[in-house]
């Protein structure tokens, strides 16, 4: 799923990172910076920061450029891509950006159903209805899970940074977007991620605290924490007894989420080991 099943990825020196690795599918449709906190404006900016991060690859760009320029194979690749065999950090970032932009997920059962090529099971259809129906504390019989408030559109995200109630102000371990903007209003806000292929990209949340989709759904159902920057759309159910999803509701919702798995992408030989 172009992610990491470890809670925190292990770098070149055996040290863990501080946040869960985000998937790199459908980056082409991200329009609000990159990383959990949005510290990279463009994908080409994001692509070279892990190279230099002391917890990840612990390298320098000059050293990487020198090593690649000493490789006839890579000089040939760059000549074919740009008409010039000289390798620079700028060319490296563009090459990585172009590759990541090619990783497109658009062939899941959800997509096939949208094209009339698949029919949902009863559980998947009910899960879809719950996903797109808004929460209503006063009419629980018709109340939904309200997922589309944040995970909307073809890519199932909203290009925003939001606090989804994983921590209270007192227990907050990560300042999130605020570390980039310097604004107290951004404390504990993180990039809203796409739900495409969510079934195969555990663990979940910015710190990988949840290992299963059941835990994720339980969090939104009854486990959210109030904080000063939690999104109002989540504060409403939090203050009214939670989403009140039954065991069957949760099972059906997860059935729908699994229709977002793109088996065509994850078995595509073009993305197998190139070496």
Tab-separated table of C-alpha atoms in Angstrom:
chain	number	residue	atom	x	y	z
A	1	UNK	CA	0.000	0.000	0.000
A	2	UNK	CA	3.044	2.301	-0.307
A	3	UNK	CA	3.182	2.777	3.439
A	4	UNK	CA	4.854	1.022	6.388
A	5	UNK	CA	3.234	-1.527	8.683
A	6	UNK	CA	5.609	-0.524	11.484
A	7	UNK	CA	4.181	2.061	13.853
A	8	UNK	CA	7.329	4.127	13.334
A	9	UNK	CA	9.691	3.492	10.446
A	10	UNK	CA	13.257	2.497	11.344
A	11	UNK	CA	15.985	4.648	9.816
A	12	UNK	CA	19.461	3.846	8.560
A	13	UNK	CA	20.963	4.071	12.075
A	14	UNK	CA	18.276	1.844	13.590
A	15	UNK	CA	16.409	4.772	15.134
A	16	UNK	CA	12.610	5.144	14.871
A	17	UNK	CA	10.899	8.145	13.344
A	18	UNK	CA	8.388	10.232	15.265
A	19	UNK	CA	5.284	9.724	13.125
A	20	UNK	CA	3.670	6.920	11.147
A	21	UNK	CA	4.652	6.806	7.461
A	22	UNK	CA	1.954	8.271	5.232
A	23	UNK	CA	0.941	6.443	2.073
A	24	UNK	CA	2.284	7.882	-1.193
A	25	UNK	CA	-0.688	6.970	-3.397
A	26	UNK	CA	-2.632	9.680	-5.249
A	27	UNK	CA	-0.175	12.403	-4.268
A	28	UNK	CA	-1.032	14.077	-7.560
A	29	UNK	CA	-4.306	15.313	-6.044
A	30	UNK	CA	-2.860	16.774	-2.847
A	31	UNK	CA	-3.120	20.552	-2.897
A	32	UNK	CA	-2.200	21.524	0.662
A	33	UNK	CA	1.451	20.659	1.175
A	34	UNK	CA	2.969	17.385	2.349
A	35	UNK	CA	3.871	15.476	5.521
A	36	UNK	CA	1.499	15.241	8.467
A	37	UNK	CA	2.233	18.862	9.355
A	38	UNK	CA	2.506	20.272	5.818
A	39	UNK	CA	6.087	21.457	6.166
A	40	UNK	CA	6.864	20.749	2.487
A	41	UNK	CA	5.088	22.967	-0.035
A	42	UNK	CA	5.488	20.728	-3.086
A	43	UNK	CA	5.968	17.004	-3.528
A	44	UNK	CA	9.425	17.665	-4.964
A	45	UNK	CA	10.283	19.435	-1.686
A	46	UNK	CA	8.981	16.514	0.355
A	47	UNK	CA	10.893	13.968	-1.710
A	48	UNK	CA	14.371	15.010	-0.620
A	49	UNK	CA	13.752	15.805	3.052
A	50	UNK	CA	13.842	12.144	4.230
A	51	UNK	CA	17.273	11.835	2.588
A	52	UNK	CA	18.579	14.524	4.920
A	53	UNK	CA	16.642	13.630	8.064
A	54	UNK	CA	18.924	12.341	10.840
A	55	UNK	CA	16.349	9.730	11.876
A	56	UNK	CA	15.683	8.480	8.352
A	57	UNK	CA	18.453	8.290	5.732
A	58	UNK	CA	20.919	10.565	7.580
A	59	UNK	CA	22.569	11.726	4.360
A	60	UNK	CA	23.521	15.012	2.724
A	61	UNK	CA	22.390	16.097	-0.713
A	62	UNK	CA	25.942	16.867	-1.924
A	63	UNK	CA	27.030	13.350	-0.977
A	64	UNK	CA	24.026	11.745	-2.699
A	65	UNK	CA	24.585	13.846	-5.824
A	66	UNK	CA	28.262	12.822	-5.902
A	67	UNK	CA	27.429	9.114	-5.543
A	68	UNK	CA	24.818	9.211	-8.309
A	69	UNK	CA	27.122	11.145	-10.634
A	70	UNK	CA	29.637	8.321	-10.187
A	71	UNK	CA	27.085	5.793	-11.448
A	72	UNK	CA	26.965	5.270	-15.246
A	73	UNK	CA	23.522	3.691	-14.835
A	74	UNK	CA	22.044	6.709	-13.110
A	75	UNK	CA	23.760	9.191	-15.410
A	76	UNK	CA	22.158	7.346	-18.328
A	77	UNK	CA	18.746	7.417	-16.637
A	78	UNK	CA	18.999	11.161	-16.071
A	79	UNK	CA	20.160	11.728	-19.649
A	80	UNK	CA	17.114	9.873	-20.968
A	81	UNK	CA	14.833	11.859	-18.648
A	82	UNK	CA	16.262	15.347	-19.132
A	83	UNK	CA	18.660	15.312	-22.092
A	84	UNK	CA	21.586	15.968	-19.783
A	85	UNK	CA	23.478	13.365	-17.781
A	86	UNK	CA	24.568	15.772	-15.041
A	87	UNK	CA	22.729	14.934	-11.828
A	88	UNK	CA	21.646	17.642	-9.380
A	89	UNK	CA	19.523	17.654	-6.245
A	90	UNK	CA	16.844	19.511	-8.212
A	91	UNK	CA	16.714	16.758	-10.832
A	92	UNK	CA	16.571	14.114	-8.105
A	93	UNK	CA	13.600	15.835	-6.481
A	94	UNK	CA	11.775	16.120	-9.803
A	95	UNK	CA	12.395	12.461	-10.641
A	96	UNK	CA	11.070	11.336	-7.257
A	97	UNK	CA	8.075	13.646	-7.617
A	98	UNK	CA	7.237	12.296	-11.061
A	99	UNK	CA	7.489	8.706	-9.866
A	100	UNK	CA	5.234	9.316	-6.872
A	101	UNK	CA	2.742	11.133	-9.085
A	102	UNK	CA	2.485	7.952	-11.151
A	103	UNK	CA	1.234	5.934	-8.156
A	104	UNK	CA	-2.481	6.258	-8.813
A	105	UNK	CA	-5.233	4.316	-7.081
A	106	UNK	CA	-8.474	4.380	-9.097
A	107	UNK	CA	-9.426	0.747	-9.626
A	108	UNK	CA	-10.946	-0.372	-6.334
A	109	UNK	CA	-14.348	-2.010	-5.963
A	110	UNK	CA	-15.650	1.458	-5.117
A	111	UNK	CA	-14.382	2.770	-8.457
A	112	UNK	CA	-15.763	-0.235	-10.295
A	113	UNK	CA	-19.162	0.277	-8.646
A	114	UNK	CA	-19.079	3.926	-9.708
A	115	UNK	CA	-18.454	2.752	-13.282
A	116	UNK	CA	-21.238	0.169	-13.135
A	117	UNK	CA	-18.823	-2.774	-13.088
A	118	UNK	CA	-19.547	-4.009	-9.560
A	119	UNK	CA	-22.553	-4.327	-7.251
A	120	UNK	CA	-22.094	-3.811	-3.529
A	121	UNK	CA	-23.057	-6.512	-1.084
A	122	UNK	CA	-25.830	-5.565	1.340
A	123	UNK	CA	-23.242	-4.884	4.052
A	124	UNK	CA	-21.055	-2.733	1.773
A	125	UNK	CA	-24.043	-0.696	0.602
A	126	UNK	CA	-25.242	-0.095	4.145
A	127	UNK	CA	-21.698	0.868	5.125
A	128	UNK	CA	-21.588	3.362	2.273
A	129	UNK	CA	-24.894	4.839	3.426
A	130	UNK	CA	-23.526	5.215	6.963
A	131	UNK	CA	-20.302	6.730	5.621
A	132	UNK	CA	-22.090	9.501	3.742
A	133	UNK	CA	-24.973	10.145	6.182
A	134	UNK	CA	-24.498	12.942	8.703
A	135	UNK	CA	-24.668	12.361	12.427
A	136	UNK	CA	-27.940	13.436	14.065
A	137	UNK	CA	-28.203	12.985	17.833
A	138	UNK	CA	-31.938	13.721	17.793
A	139	UNK	CA	-32.843	11.074	15.206
A	140	UNK	CA	-30.597	8.080	15.983
A	141	UNK	CA	-32.563	5.760	13.681
A	142	UNK	CA	-31.428	7.773	10.654
A	143	UNK	CA	-28.114	9.038	12.028
A	144	UNK	CA	-24.929	8.124	10.160
A	145	UNK	CA	-21.201	7.872	10.807
A	146	UNK	CA	-20.568	11.259	9.150
A	147	UNK	CA	-17.221	10.170	7.666
A	148	UNK	CA	-17.578	12.244	4.492
A	149	UNK	CA	-17.378	15.441	6.508
A	150	UNK	CA	-13.612	14.959	6.403
A	151	UNK	CA	-13.011	12.151	3.919
A	152	UNK	CA	-14.852	13.391	0.852
A	153	UNK	CA	-14.474	13.557	-2.908
A	154	UNK	CA	-12.816	11.029	-5.213
A	155	UNK	CA	-9.703	10.892	-3.041
A	156	UNK	CA	-11.560	10.609	0.278
A	157	UNK	CA	-9.856	13.558	1.945
A	158	UNK	CA	-10.496	17.295	2.183
A	159	UNK	CA	-7.076	18.965	1.851
A	160	UNK	CA	-7.338	20.305	5.406
A	161	UNK	CA	-5.500	19.956	8.701
A	162	UNK	CA	-7.761	18.882	11.549
A	163	UNK	CA	-7.674	17.778	15.167
A	164	UNK	CA	-9.592	14.504	15.329
A	165	UNK	CA	-9.647	14.128	19.090
A	166	UNK	CA	-6.933	11.531	19.622
A	167	UNK	CA	-5.530	13.495	22.584
A	168	UNK	CA	-6.747	16.012	25.107
A	169	UNK	CA	-4.778	19.228	25.575
A	170	UNK	CA	-3.230	17.757	28.729
A	171	UNK	CA	-2.071	14.544	27.030
A	172	UNK	CA	-0.908	16.033	23.736
A	173	UNK	CA	2.492	14.684	22.650
A	174	UNK	CA	2.724	16.278	19.201
A	175	UNK	CA	1.950	19.894	18.307
A	176	UNK	CA	1.206	18.954	14.682
A	177	UNK	CA	0.598	21.751	12.183
A	178	UNK	CA	1.345	24.388	14.826
A	179	UNK	CA	5.050	23.499	14.656
A	180	UNK	CA	5.011	24.834	11.085
A	181	UNK	CA	2.617	27.778	11.338
A	182	UNK	CA	3.397	28.901	14.883
A	183	UNK	CA	-0.323	29.328	15.483
A	184	UNK	CA	-1.931	28.021	18.674
A	185	UNK	CA	-5.066	27.407	16.606
A	186	UNK	CA	-3.187	24.668	14.744
A	187	UNK	CA	-2.155	22.677	17.809
A	188	UNK	CA	-2.658	18.933	17.315
A	189	UNK	CA	-3.987	19.426	13.814
A	190	UNK	CA	-2.715	16.971	11.212
A	191	UNK	CA	-3.236	16.449	7.517
A	192	UNK	CA	-6.477	14.618	6.713
A	193	UNK	CA	-5.311	11.539	4.865
A	194	UNK	CA	-6.964	9.702	2.006
A	195	UNK	CA	-8.903	6.565	2.937
A	196	UNK	CA	-8.020	4.830	-0.305
A	197	UNK	CA	-6.377	1.484	0.481
A	198	UNK	CA	-6.958	2.116	4.173
A	199	UNK	CA	-7.492	-1.620	4.726
A	200	UNK	CA	-3.866	-2.366	3.815
A	201	UNK	CA	-2.114	0.666	5.329
A	202	UNK	CA	-2.166	0.089	9.089
A	203	UNK	CA	-1.322	1.284	11.654
A	204	UNK	CA	-3.505	4.382	11.761
A	205	UNK	CA	-3.369	8.019	12.928
A	206	UNK	CA	-0.297	10.259	12.868
A	207	UNK	CA	1.347	8.205	15.606
A	208	UNK	CA	0.132	4.787	14.490
A	209	UNK	CA	-1.670	4.151	17.763
A	210	UNK	CA	-4.441	2.048	16.199
A	211	UNK	CA	-3.626	-1.255	14.539
A	212	UNK	CA	-7.074	-2.163	13.190
A	213	UNK	CA	-9.984	-0.462	11.462
A	214	UNK	CA	-12.181	-1.605	14.344
A	215	UNK	CA	-10.084	0.533	16.703
A	216	UNK	CA	-10.341	3.499	14.347
A	217	UNK	CA	-14.130	3.245	14.138
A	218	UNK	CA	-14.362	2.790	17.918
A	219	UNK	CA	-12.330	5.967	18.359
A	220	UNK	CA	-14.809	8.040	16.364
A	221	UNK	CA	-17.760	6.208	17.902
A	222	UNK	CA	-16.941	6.579	21.593
A	223	UNK	CA	-13.237	7.292	22.107
A	224	UNK	CA	-12.597	10.897	21.080
A	225	UNK	CA	-11.056	13.382	23.509
A	226	UNK	CA	-12.142	16.982	23.833
A	227	UNK	CA	-9.478	19.614	23.213
A	228	UNK	CA	-9.286	23.303	22.412
A	229	UNK	CA	-8.709	22.757	18.687
A	230	UNK	CA	-10.878	19.705	17.976
A	231	UNK	CA	-12.949	20.190	14.834
A	232	UNK	CA	-16.549	21.346	15.482
A	233	UNK	CA	-17.876	18.531	13.286
A	234	UNK	CA	-16.376	16.046	15.759
A	235	UNK	CA	-17.215	18.056	18.875
A	236	UNK	CA	-20.933	17.740	18.092
A	237	UNK	CA	-21.102	13.925	18.429
A	238	UNK	CA	-18.568	13.993	21.271
A	239	UNK	CA	-20.896	16.226	23.299
A	240	UNK	CA	-23.967	14.151	22.464
A	241	UNK	CA	-23.020	10.627	23.452
A	242	UNK	CA	-20.908	9.647	20.480
A	243	UNK	CA	-21.957	8.359	17.065
A	244	UNK	CA	-24.030	5.598	18.718
A	245	UNK	CA	-22.992	3.021	16.111
A	246	UNK	CA	-24.048	-0.557	16.816
A	247	UNK	CA	-21.800	-3.566	16.282
A	248	UNK	CA	-23.569	-4.179	12.963
A	249	UNK	CA	-23.124	-0.527	11.957
A	250	UNK	CA	-19.397	-0.766	12.586
A	251	UNK	CA	-19.079	-4.033	10.670
A	252	UNK	CA	-20.954	-2.602	7.687
A	253	UNK	CA	-18.901	0.602	7.726
A	254	UNK	CA	-15.668	-1.393	7.659
A	255	UNK	CA	-17.053	-3.514	4.810
A	256	UNK	CA	-17.457	-0.341	2.785
A	257	UNK	CA	-13.983	0.928	3.702
A	258	UNK	CA	-12.536	-2.315	2.364
A	259	UNK	CA	-14.076	-1.572	-1.047
A	260	UNK	CA	-11.485	1.231	-1.315
A	261	UNK	CA	-8.680	-1.346	-1.647
A	262	UNK	CA	-7.148	-1.240	-5.128
A	263	UNK	CA	-5.921	-4.757	-5.889
A	264	UNK	CA	-4.897	-3.682	-9.400
A	265	UNK	CA	-2.419	-1.129	-8.043
A	266	UNK	CA	-0.890	-3.321	-5.363
A	267	UNK	CA	-0.264	-6.194	-7.793
A	268	UNK	CA	0.982	-4.019	-10.676
A	269	UNK	CA	4.434	-5.365	-11.705
A	270	UNK	CA	5.518	-1.834	-12.681
A	271	UNK	CA	5.818	-1.114	-8.953
A	272	UNK	CA	7.821	-4.213	-8.065
A	273	UNK	CA	11.474	-4.038	-7.059
A	274	UNK	CA	13.328	-2.396	-10.011
A	275	UNK	CA	16.638	-4.009	-9.041
